[in-house]
Coordinates of C-alpha atoms in Angstrom, one line a residue:
X902 CA 38.5 21.6 -53.4
X903 CA 35.0 20.0 -53.4
X904 CA 33.1 20.7 -56.6
X905 CA 29.7 19.2 -56.2
X906 CA 27.5 16.7 -54.5
X907 CA 24.7 14.6 -56.0
X908 CA 21.4 13.8 -54.3
X909 CA 20.9 13.0 -50.6
X910 CA 24.1 12.8 -48.6
X911 CA 24.6 9.6 -46.6
X912 CA 28.2 9.9 -45.5
X913 CA 31.4 11.9 -45.5
X914 CA 35.0 11.1 -46.2
X915 CA 37.7 13.6 -45.2
X916 CA 41.3 13.2 -46.3
X917 CA 43.4 15.0 -43.8
X918 CA 46.9 15.8 -45.0
X919 CA 49.3 13.0 -45.7
X920 CA 47.1 9.9 -45.6
X921 CA 45.1 11.1 -42.6
X922 CA 41.5 10.0 -43.0
X923 CA 38.1 10.5 -41.4
X924 CA 35.4 8.2 -42.7
X925 CA 31.7 8.2 -41.9
X926 CA 28.7 6.0 -42.8
X927 CA 25.6 7.3 -41.1
X928 CA 26.6 7.1 -37.5
X929 CA 29.9 5.2 -38.1
X930 CA 33.2 7.0 -38.3
X931 CA 36.9 6.4 -38.2
X932 CA 39.5 9.0 -37.4
X933 CA 42.9 8.4 -38.9
X934 CA 45.8 10.9 -38.1
X935 CA 44.5 14.4 -38.9
X936 CA 47.2 16.6 -40.2
X937 CA 47.8 19.1 -43.1
X938 CA 45.2 20.2 -45.5
X939 CA 41.7 18.8 -45.6
X940 CA 39.6 17.4 -48.4
X941 CA 35.9 16.3 -48.1
X942 CA 34.2 13.9 -50.3
X943 CA 30.4 13.7 -50.0
X944 CA 28.8 10.3 -50.6
X945 CA 25.3 10.3 -52.1
X946 CA 22.6 7.7 -52.8
X947 CA 23.3 7.9 -56.5
X948 CA 27.0 8.4 -56.5
X949 CA 29.9 10.7 -55.8
X950 CA 31.2 13.7 -57.7
X951 CA 34.3 15.3 -56.1
X952 CA 37.8 16.5 -56.9
X953 CA 40.7 18.1 -55.2
X954 CA 44.0 19.7 -56.1
X955 CA 47.5 18.5 -55.2
X956 CA 49.1 15.1 -55.3
X957 CA 45.9 13.2 -54.7
X958 CA 44.6 13.7 -58.3
X959 CA 40.9 13.5 -59.1
X960 CA 38.1 11.0 -58.3
X961 CA 34.8 11.1 -60.1
X962 CA 31.9 8.6 -59.9
X963 CA 28.3 8.2 -60.8
X964 CA 25.7 5.5 -60.8
X965 CA 26.7 4.2 -64.2
X966 CA 30.5 4.5 -63.9
X967 CA 32.9 4.9 -61.0
X968 CA 36.5 5.6 -60.6
X969 CA 38.0 3.6 -57.8
X970 CA 41.2 2.6 -56.2
X971 CA 42.6 -0.5 -57.7
X972 CA 41.4 -3.2 -55.3
X973 CA 44.7 -5.0 -55.4
X974 CA 47.0 -2.1 -55.0
X975 CA 44.9 -0.2 -52.4
X976 CA 41.4 -0.7 -51.2
X977 CA 38.9 2.1 -51.6
X978 CA 37.5 1.7 -48.0
X979 CA 40.7 3.2 -46.5
X980 CA 41.5 5.7 -49.1
X981 CA 45.1 5.7 -50.1
X982 CA 47.0 7.6 -52.8
X983 CA 48.3 4.9 -55.1
X984 CA 47.6 4.5 -58.9
X985 CA 43.9 4.5 -59.6
X986 CA 42.1 2.6 -62.4
X987 CA 38.6 3.0 -63.8
X988 CA 36.0 0.4 -63.2
X989 CA 32.3 0.4 -63.9
X990 CA 31.5 -2.8 -62.0
X991 CA 31.8 -3.9 -58.4
X992 CA 31.3 -7.2 -56.5
X993 CA 28.6 -7.9 -53.9
X994 CA 29.1 -11.0 -51.8
X995 CA 26.4 -12.3 -49.5
X996 CA 27.1 -15.0 -46.9
X997 CA 24.7 -16.5 -44.4
X998 CA 26.6 -17.3 -41.2
X999 CA 27.9 -20.8 -40.5
X1000 CA 26.1 -23.2 -38.2
X1001 CA 25.5 -21.8 -34.7
X1002 CA 25.2 -23.7 -31.4
X1003 CA 21.5 -23.2 -31.4
X1004 CA 21.2 -24.4 -35.1
X1005 CA 22.9 -27.5 -33.9
X1006 CA 20.4 -27.9 -31.0
X1007 CA 17.4 -27.1 -33.3
X1008 CA 16.4 -24.1 -31.3
X1009 CA 14.7 -20.9 -32.6
X1010 CA 17.6 -18.4 -32.4
X1011 CA 16.4 -15.1 -33.8
X1012 CA 18.2 -12.2 -32.2
X1013 CA 19.8 -14.2 -29.4
X1014 CA 23.5 -13.8 -29.7
X1015 CA 25.1 -17.3 -29.9
X1016 CA 28.4 -18.3 -31.5
X1017 CA 29.3 -20.8 -34.2
X1018 CA 29.8 -24.5 -33.8
X1019 CA 33.0 -26.2 -35.0
X1020 CA 31.1 -27.1 -38.1
X1021 CA 30.1 -23.4 -38.4
X1022 CA 33.7 -22.3 -38.2
X1023 CA 34.7 -24.8 -40.9
X1024 CA 31.8 -23.5 -43.1
X1025 CA 33.0 -19.9 -42.7
X1026 CA 36.6 -20.9 -43.6
X1027 CA 35.3 -22.7 -46.7
X1028 CA 33.3 -19.7 -47.7
X1029 CA 36.4 -17.7 -47.4
X1030 CA 38.2 -20.0 -49.8
X1031 CA 35.4 -19.6 -52.3
X1032 CA 35.8 -15.8 -52.3
X1033 CA 39.5 -15.7 -51.9
X1034 CA 40.0 -14.1 -55.4
X1035 CA 37.1 -11.7 -55.3
X1036 CA 37.8 -8.1 -54.2
X1037 CA 36.5 -7.0 -50.8
X1038 CA 36.8 -3.3 -49.9
X1039 CA 34.2 -3.1 -47.1
X1040 CA 32.4 -5.6 -44.9
X1041 CA 28.9 -5.2 -43.4
X1042 CA 27.7 -7.7 -40.7
X1043 CA 24.8 -7.8 -38.3
X1044 CA 25.4 -7.0 -34.6
X1045 CA 25.4 -10.7 -33.8
X1046 CA 28.5 -12.7 -33.1
X1047 CA 27.8 -15.6 -35.4
X1048 CA 27.7 -13.3 -38.5
X1049 CA 30.8 -11.4 -37.3
X1050 CA 32.7 -14.6 -36.7
X1051 CA 31.8 -15.8 -40.2
X1052 CA 33.0 -12.6 -41.8
X1053 CA 36.3 -12.6 -39.9
X1054 CA 37.0 -16.3 -40.5
X1055 CA 36.2 -16.0 -44.2
X1056 CA 38.7 -13.2 -44.6
X1057 CA 41.5 -15.2 -43.2
X1058 CA 41.4 -17.2 -46.4
X1059 CA 41.5 -14.2 -48.8
X1060 CA 44.7 -14.1 -50.9
X1061 CA 45.1 -10.3 -50.5
X1062 CA 45.7 -10.9 -46.7
X1063 CA 44.1 -7.6 -45.6
X1064 CA 42.9 -7.4 -42.0
X1065 CA 39.2 -6.9 -41.3
X1066 CA 38.8 -4.4 -38.4
X1067 CA 35.5 -3.8 -36.7
X1068 CA 34.7 -0.1 -36.4
X1069 CA 33.7 0.8 -32.8
X1070 CA 31.6 3.9 -32.7
X1071 CA 29.5 3.3 -29.6
X1072 CA 31.2 6.2 -27.8
X1073 CA 33.7 9.0 -28.4
X1074 CA 36.1 7.0 -26.2
X1075 CA 35.7 3.9 -28.3
X1076 CA 36.4 5.9 -31.4
X1077 CA 39.5 7.5 -29.9
X1078 CA 40.8 4.2 -28.5
X1079 CA 40.4 2.3 -31.7
X1080 CA 42.2 5.0 -33.8
X1081 CA 44.9 3.7 -36.2
X1082 CA 48.2 5.6 -36.3
X1083 CA 50.1 3.7 -39.1
X1084 CA 49.6 4.7 -42.7
X1085 CA 50.8 1.3 -43.9
X1086 CA 48.4 -0.6 -41.5
X1087 CA 45.5 1.5 -42.8
X1088 CA 46.3 0.4 -46.4
X1089 CA 46.2 -3.2 -45.3
X1090 CA 42.9 -3.0 -43.5
X1091 CA 39.3 -3.5 -44.4
X1092 CA 36.6 -1.7 -42.3
X1093 CA 33.8 -3.9 -40.8
X1094 CA 30.5 -2.2 -40.1
X1095 CA 28.2 -4.0 -37.7
X1096 CA 24.5 -3.0 -37.9
X1097 CA 21.5 -4.3 -36.0
X1098 CA 19.4 -3.7 -39.0
X1099 CA 21.0 -6.8 -40.6
X1100 CA 20.2 -9.0 -37.6
X1101 CA 18.2 -12.1 -38.0
X1102 CA 14.4 -11.8 -37.8
X1103 CA 13.3 -11.5 -34.2
X1104 CA 11.3 -14.6 -33.3
X1105 CA 9.6 -13.2 -30.2
X1106 CA 8.3 -15.8 -27.8
X1107 CA 9.7 -18.6 -29.9
X1108 CA 13.3 -17.7 -29.2
X1109 CA 15.1 -20.5 -27.3
X1110 CA 12.3 -23.0 -27.9
X1111 CA 13.0 -26.3 -29.6
X1112 CA 11.5 -26.3 -33.1
X1113 CA 10.1 -29.8 -32.9
X1114 CA 8.6 -29.3 -29.5
X1115 CA 7.1 -26.0 -30.6
X1116 CA 5.4 -27.7 -33.6
X1117 CA 4.1 -30.4 -31.3
X1118 CA 2.7 -27.7 -28.9
X1119 CA 1.2 -25.2 -31.4
X1120 CA 0.7 -27.5 -34.4
X1121 CA 2.9 -27.9 -37.5
X1122 CA 0.7 -25.7 -39.6
X1123 CA 0.8 -22.8 -37.2
X1124 CA 4.6 -23.0 -36.8
X1125 CA 5.0 -23.3 -40.5
X1126 CA 2.9 -20.2 -41.0
X1127 CA 5.0 -18.3 -38.5
X1128 CA 8.2 -19.4 -40.2
X1129 CA 7.3 -19.3 -43.8
X1130 CA 4.6 -16.7 -44.3
X1131 CA 5.6 -13.2 -45.5
X1132 CA 3.4 -11.0 -43.2
X1133 CA 2.4 -13.2 -40.2
X1134 CA 4.7 -12.7 -37.2
X1135 CA 5.1 -15.2 -34.3
X1136 CA 3.9 -13.9 -30.9
X1137 CA 5.7 -10.7 -30.1
X1138 CA 8.1 -11.2 -33.0
X1139 CA 8.8 -10.0 -36.5
X1140 CA 7.3 -11.2 -39.8
X1141 CA 9.6 -11.6 -42.8
X1142 CA 8.0 -8.4 -44.1
X1143 CA 9.0 -6.5 -40.9
X1144 CA 12.6 -7.9 -41.2
X1145 CA 12.7 -6.8 -44.8
X1146 CA 11.7 -3.3 -44.1
X1147 CA 14.7 -2.6 -41.8
X1148 CA 17.2 -4.8 -43.8
X1149 CA 16.4 -3.4 -47.2
X1150 CA 16.2 0.2 -46.0
X1151 CA 19.7 -0.2 -44.5
X1152 CA 21.0 -1.8 -47.7
X1153 CA 19.6 1.1 -49.8
X1154 CA 20.9 3.8 -47.5
X1155 CA 24.3 2.5 -46.5
X1156 CA 25.5 -0.4 -48.7
X1157 CA 24.2 0.5 -52.2
X1158 CA 26.0 3.9 -52.2
X1159 CA 29.3 2.1 -51.5
X1160 CA 28.8 -0.1 -54.5
X1161 CA 27.8 2.9 -56.6
X1162 CA 31.0 4.7 -55.5
X1163 CA 33.2 1.8 -56.7
X1164 CA 33.7 -0.4 -53.6
X1165 CA 33.2 -4.1 -53.6
X1166 CA 31.2 -5.2 -50.5
X1167 CA 30.7 -8.4 -48.5
X1168 CA 27.7 -8.8 -46.3
X1169 CA 27.7 -11.6 -43.6
X1170 CA 24.3 -11.9 -42.1
X1171 CA 21.4 -14.2 -41.6
X1172 CA 18.8 -16.3 -43.5
X1173 CA 15.9 -13.8 -43.2
X1174 CA 17.8 -10.6 -43.5
X1175 CA 19.7 -11.9 -46.6
X1176 CA 16.5 -13.3 -48.1
X1177 CA 15.0 -9.8 -47.7
X1178 CA 18.0 -8.2 -49.5
X1179 CA 17.9 -10.9 -52.2
X1180 CA 14.2 -10.1 -52.7
X1181 CA 15.2 -6.5 -53.4
X1182 CA 18.1 -7.4 -55.7
X1183 CA 16.3 -10.0 -57.7
X1184 CA 12.9 -8.2 -57.6
X1185 CA 11.1 -11.3 -56.1
X1186 CA 7.5 -11.3 -55.1
X1187 CA 6.5 -12.0 -51.5
X1188 CA 5.4 -15.5 -52.6
X1189 CA 8.8 -16.2 -54.3
X1190 CA 10.9 -15.0 -51.3
X1191 CA 9.2 -17.3 -48.8
X1192 CA 10.4 -20.4 -50.7
X1193 CA 13.9 -19.1 -51.0
X1194 CA 16.4 -21.2 -49.0
X1195 CA 20.0 -20.1 -48.2
X1196 CA 22.5 -22.6 -47.0
X1197 CA 24.8 -21.7 -44.1
X1198 CA 28.3 -20.7 -45.1
X1199 CA 27.7 -20.6 -48.9
X1200 CA 28.6 -17.3 -50.5
X1201 CA 26.4 -15.7 -53.2
X1202 CA 28.0 -13.4 -55.7
X1203 CA 26.4 -10.4 -57.5
X1204 CA 28.0 -8.0 -59.9
X1205 CA 26.8 -4.4 -59.6
X1206 CA 27.1 -2.8 -63.0
X1207 CA 25.4 0.2 -64.6
X1208 CA 23.1 0.5 -61.6
X1209 CA 21.9 -3.1 -62.0
X1210 CA 22.6 -6.3 -59.9
X1211 CA 23.6 -9.3 -61.9
X1212 CA 23.3 -12.6 -59.9
X1213 CA 26.3 -14.9 -60.5
X1214 CA 25.5 -17.7 -58.0
X1215 CA 28.1 -19.2 -55.7
X1216 CA 31.8 -19.5 -56.5
X1217 CA 32.7 -23.2 -56.6
X1218 CA 36.3 -23.0 -55.4
X1219 CA 39.3 -20.7 -55.6
X1220 CA 41.0 -22.9 -58.2
X1221 CA 38.1 -22.8 -60.6
X1222 CA 39.3 -20.0 -63.0
X1223 CA 36.0 -20.0 -64.8
X1224 CA 34.2 -18.8 -61.7
X1225 CA 36.2 -15.6 -61.8
X1226 CA 35.9 -15.0 -65.5
X1227 CA 32.3 -13.9 -65.1
X1228 CA 33.4 -10.4 -65.8
X1229 CA 36.5 -8.7 -67.1
X1230 CA 36.9 -6.9 -63.8
X1231 CA 37.1 -10.1 -61.7
X1232 CA 39.4 -11.8 -64.2
X1233 CA 41.8 -8.8 -64.1
X1234 CA 41.6 -8.7 -60.3
X1235 CA 42.6 -12.4 -60.1
X1236 CA 45.4 -11.9 -62.6
X1237 CA 46.8 -9.0 -60.5
X1238 CA 46.7 -11.2 -57.4
X1239 CA 48.6 -14.0 -59.2
X1240 CA 51.2 -11.5 -60.4
X1241 CA 51.6 -9.9 -57.0
X1242 CA 51.8 -13.2 -55.0
X1243 CA 54.1 -15.1 -57.3

């Protein structure tokens, strides 16, 4: 029985009978074995307030405190009906993709879809080791393969060993054909949402050009202006400001509500789309963000607590216990992993 909904609705979760689930985020949805009674949970920008009768118990959440599925026992992305614990903090992990083939060749890449190099694969795997003890309930990536490869490879190192699954919603047939019919498999899966809004800045007529040759042709100052100014785009391309408008809007509408509802999220994306999000998280000025540099394959950790983002830097290594003692929640998560896996 749904009791109430707060603020603007951005998604719907339906629990259909015995573990059957339908999950939607904007235009993304997953259909999982509809049967029995139906329960709907409305997701809002500021949180969730919902309850139901029966064996499922009650979930309540708000911007300041959220009740969530224990991330070790059962992830909140694919809702299961195991013991629930209260938490008022969640983790946000940002990872810039590993080195791509065009990074290696010093070409402007932008929205051209090129894969990782061997070094990029290794960077993604190392990033996974660094976050292997941090909870991940949902993954968001860009629509570009280098970001998706980075996310998938990183998750191969996570100690929880859940499987990231890309959600295909491009057609009704794609949704139907990618439906999961095993309750146990659902519990051991993490949904991956690919969104073009998280794509790299579109470099227009510079895409595919060698960076050094472009500087020689147009002048170093002009190319530097295109690359590092906030509001000046290259020919037929995007400025950082234009990239930020789409990336931050997507983050506010689709990712932040997940954090508010108690889910821990990983975003694998690109230098400029992540700089844009960090500008929002850290409340940077346009002058501060243009000097922000992000290394490939290095995760950045934030804690979302009481409607605030607390920057924690990059985890050093999975064996560094101090890294995961930033908060009680992360320390407890790691302790549960240790108890479960040993």
